[in-house]
Amino acid sequence: FRDALPPQPARRIAEHLIAPPPPAAAGIERLERRPPLGELGLASPPKTPMPQVWRETLLYRPIATSSATFQAMGRTVAISGAIDIDPGRICQFGDASWPCGQRARA
């Protein structure tokens, strides 16, 4: 029933109390950018790009050997940028311990 009515403009209620006044264009000044605070703020250099020409190979039945590598069809594949965690590693925090190497591998 409401959709059948023509759209109505929204009522303006207490604009001077709710919305801030528009900024004066003459009062805005663009400043020079500041130098970086340190090396931490700089972007890391780009990594080696993927080759433009490469053959895609579908690998069947992959088996994760660690958190960063897997084997399939006699090939071992390392995932770029992944941190390798030993599958036998046990992590501890306070009184709790868990097989973080096995979880990373899964």
PDB file of C-alpha atoms in Angstrom:
ATOM      1  CA  PHE A   1       0.000   0.000   0.000  1.00  0.00           C
ATOM      2  CA  ARG A   2       2.821   2.457   0.878  1.00  0.00           C
ATOM      3  CA  ASP A   3       4.652   1.717  -2.393  1.00  0.00           C
ATOM      4  CA  ALA A   4       1.623   2.874  -4.376  1.00  0.00           C
ATOM      5  CA  LEU A   5       1.948   6.444  -3.056  1.00  0.00           C
ATOM      6  CA  PRO A   6       4.229   8.889  -4.903  1.00  0.00           C
ATOM      7  CA  PRO A   7       7.561   9.506  -3.139  1.00  0.00           C
ATOM      8  CA  GLN A   8       7.578  12.429  -0.729  1.00  0.00           C
ATOM      9  CA  PRO A   9      10.657  14.541   0.078  1.00  0.00           C
ATOM     10  CA  ALA A  10      12.007  14.082   3.591  1.00  0.00           C
ATOM     11  CA  ARG A  11      11.066  16.740   6.120  1.00  0.00           C
ATOM     12  CA  ARG A  12      13.842  19.004   7.369  1.00  0.00           C
ATOM     13  CA  ILE A  13      13.914  18.995  11.150  1.00  0.00           C
ATOM     14  CA  ALA A  14      16.233  21.237  13.198  1.00  0.00           C
ATOM     15  CA  GLU A  15      19.013  21.425  10.604  1.00  0.00           C
ATOM     16  CA  HIS A  16      20.885  24.042  12.608  1.00  0.00           C
ATOM     17  CA  LEU A  17      21.063  21.648  15.597  1.00  0.00           C
ATOM     18  CA  ILE A  18      21.911  18.385  13.827  1.00  0.00           C
ATOM     19  CA  ALA A  19      24.109  19.121  10.804  1.00  0.00           C
ATOM     20  CA  PRO A  20      27.356  21.076  11.089  1.00  0.00           C
ATOM     21  CA  PRO A  21      27.585  24.202   8.952  1.00  0.00           C
ATOM     22  CA  PRO A  22      29.170  23.752   5.520  1.00  0.00           C
ATOM     23  CA  PRO A  23      32.904  24.558   5.492  1.00  0.00           C
ATOM     24  CA  ALA A  24      33.960  27.811   3.899  1.00  0.00           C
ATOM     25  CA  ALA A  25      36.046  27.086   0.795  1.00  0.00           C
ATOM     26  CA  ALA A  26      38.285  30.086   1.514  1.00  0.00           C
ATOM     27  CA  GLY A  27      39.226  28.678   4.945  1.00  0.00           C
ATOM     28  CA  ILE A  28      40.668  25.389   3.611  1.00  0.00           C
ATOM     29  CA  GLU A  29      44.389  25.272   2.816  1.00  0.00           C
ATOM     30  CA  ARG A  30      46.267  22.281   1.374  1.00  0.00           C
ATOM     31  CA  LEU A  31      49.605  21.587   3.100  1.00  0.00           C
ATOM     32  CA  GLU A  32      52.646  19.691   1.876  1.00  0.00           C
ATOM     33  CA  ARG A  33      52.669  16.022   2.826  1.00  0.00           C
ATOM     34  CA  ARG A  34      54.878  15.134   5.732  1.00  0.00           C
ATOM     35  CA  PRO A  35      57.784  12.689   5.432  1.00  0.00           C
ATOM     36  CA  PRO A  36      57.236   9.117   6.702  1.00  0.00           C
ATOM     37  CA  LEU A  37      57.663   8.610  10.440  1.00  0.00           C
ATOM     38  CA  GLY A  38      60.122   5.775   9.864  1.00  0.00           C
ATOM     39  CA  GLU A  39      60.855   2.622   7.905  1.00  0.00           C
ATOM     40  CA  LEU A  40      57.833   0.907   9.447  1.00  0.00           C
ATOM     41  CA  GLY A  41      55.464   3.165   7.523  1.00  0.00           C
ATOM     42  CA  LEU A  42      56.993   2.403   4.129  1.00  0.00           C
ATOM     43  CA  ALA A  43      55.628  -0.318   1.882  1.00  0.00           C
ATOM     44  CA  SER A  44      57.779  -3.383   1.364  1.00  0.00           C
ATOM     45  CA  PRO A  45      59.343  -3.815  -2.075  1.00  0.00           C
ATOM     46  CA  PRO A  46      57.237  -5.864  -4.492  1.00  0.00           C
ATOM     47  CA  LYS A  47      57.862  -9.588  -4.650  1.00  0.00           C
ATOM     48  CA  THR A  48      58.928 -11.415  -7.789  1.00  0.00           C
ATOM     49  CA  PRO A  49      55.939 -11.378 -10.138  1.00  0.00           C
ATOM     50  CA  MET A  50      54.297 -14.501 -11.484  1.00  0.00           C
ATOM     51  CA  PRO A  51      55.660 -15.446 -14.922  1.00  0.00           C
ATOM     52  CA  GLN A  52      53.462 -14.219 -17.768  1.00  0.00           C
ATOM     53  CA  VAL A  53      53.718 -17.515 -19.634  1.00  0.00           C
ATOM     54  CA  TRP A  54      53.160 -20.629 -17.559  1.00  0.00           C
ATOM     55  CA  ARG A  55      51.364 -23.891 -18.105  1.00  0.00           C
ATOM     56  CA  GLU A  56      48.536 -24.730 -15.774  1.00  0.00           C
ATOM     57  CA  THR A  57      48.642 -28.278 -14.391  1.00  0.00           C
ATOM     58  CA  LEU A  58      45.781 -29.820 -12.466  1.00  0.00           C
ATOM     59  CA  LEU A  59      47.153 -31.788  -9.505  1.00  0.00           C
ATOM     60  CA  TYR A  60      45.081 -34.692  -8.222  1.00  0.00           C
ATOM     61  CA  ARG A  61      44.940 -35.963  -4.627  1.00  0.00           C
ATOM     62  CA  PRO A  62      47.190 -33.406  -2.943  1.00  0.00           C
ATOM     63  CA  ILE A  63      48.632 -34.330   0.454  1.00  0.00           C
ATOM     64  CA  ALA A  64      49.678 -31.540   2.830  1.00  0.00           C
ATOM     65  CA  THR A  65      53.178 -32.287   4.101  1.00  0.00           C
ATOM     66  CA  SER A  66      53.471 -29.075   6.145  1.00  0.00           C
ATOM     67  CA  SER A  67      51.717 -25.739   6.506  1.00  0.00           C
ATOM     68  CA  ALA A  68      53.472 -24.339   3.403  1.00  0.00           C
ATOM     69  CA  THR A  69      54.006 -27.373   1.146  1.00  0.00           C
ATOM     70  CA  PHE A  70      52.001 -30.183  -0.364  1.00  0.00           C
ATOM     71  CA  GLN A  71      52.705 -33.130  -2.649  1.00  0.00           C
ATOM     72  CA  ALA A  72      50.650 -34.315  -5.592  1.00  0.00           C
ATOM     73  CA  MET A  73      51.433 -36.575  -8.537  1.00  0.00           C
ATOM     74  CA  GLY A  74      55.120 -36.825  -7.584  1.00  0.00           C
ATOM     75  CA  ARG A  75      55.585 -33.055  -7.300  1.00  0.00           C
ATOM     76  CA  THR A  76      56.261 -30.980  -4.213  1.00  0.00           C
ATOM     77  CA  VAL A  77      54.657 -27.528  -4.282  1.00  0.00           C
ATOM     78  CA  ALA A  78      55.668 -24.717  -1.917  1.00  0.00           C
ATOM     79  CA  ILE A  79      53.085 -21.974  -1.357  1.00  0.00           C
ATOM     80  CA  SER A  80      54.729 -18.580  -1.833  1.00  0.00           C
ATOM     81  CA  GLY A  81      54.567 -16.309   1.217  1.00  0.00           C
ATOM     82  CA  ALA A  82      53.374 -19.055   3.604  1.00  0.00           C
ATOM     83  CA  ILE A  83      55.390 -19.673   6.776  1.00  0.00           C
ATOM     84  CA  ASP A  84      56.379 -23.304   7.197  1.00  0.00           C
ATOM     85  CA  ILE A  85      55.562 -24.752  10.629  1.00  0.00           C
ATOM     86  CA  ASP A  86      56.902 -28.190  11.544  1.00  0.00           C
ATOM     87  CA  PRO A  87      54.007 -30.701  11.755  1.00  0.00           C
ATOM     88  CA  GLY A  88      55.330 -31.992  15.091  1.00  0.00           C
ATOM     89  CA  ARG A  89      55.371 -28.557  16.737  1.00  0.00           C
ATOM     90  CA  ILE A  90      53.413 -28.185  19.984  1.00  0.00           C
ATOM     91  CA  CYS A  91      52.317 -24.664  20.997  1.00  0.00           C
ATOM     92  CA  GLN A  92      51.632 -23.593  24.569  1.00  0.00           C
ATOM     93  CA  PHE A  93      49.820 -20.671  26.137  1.00  0.00           C
ATOM     94  CA  GLY A  94      49.456 -20.650  29.888  1.00  0.00           C
ATOM     95  CA  ASP A  95      48.320 -24.130  30.948  1.00  0.00           C
ATOM     96  CA  ALA A  96      46.964 -25.068  27.509  1.00  0.00           C
ATOM     97  CA  SER A  97      48.919 -26.836  24.774  1.00  0.00           C
ATOM     98  CA  TRP A  98      47.806 -27.932  21.314  1.00  0.00           C
ATOM     99  CA  PRO A  99      49.360 -29.469  18.187  1.00  0.00           C
ATOM    100  CA  CYS A 100      49.685 -26.214  16.222  1.00  0.00           C
ATOM    101  CA  GLY A 101      51.865 -27.883  13.580  1.00  0.00           C
ATOM    102  CA  GLN A 102      49.141 -30.423  12.790  1.00  0.00           C
ATOM    103  CA  ARG A 103      46.478 -27.695  12.716  1.00  0.00           C
ATOM    104  CA  ALA A 104      48.585 -25.543  10.393  1.00  0.00           C
ATOM    105  CA  ARG A 105      49.069 -28.521   8.108  1.00  0.00           C
ATOM    106  CA  ALA A 106      45.344 -29.284   8.019  1.00  0.00           C
TER     107      ALA A 106
END
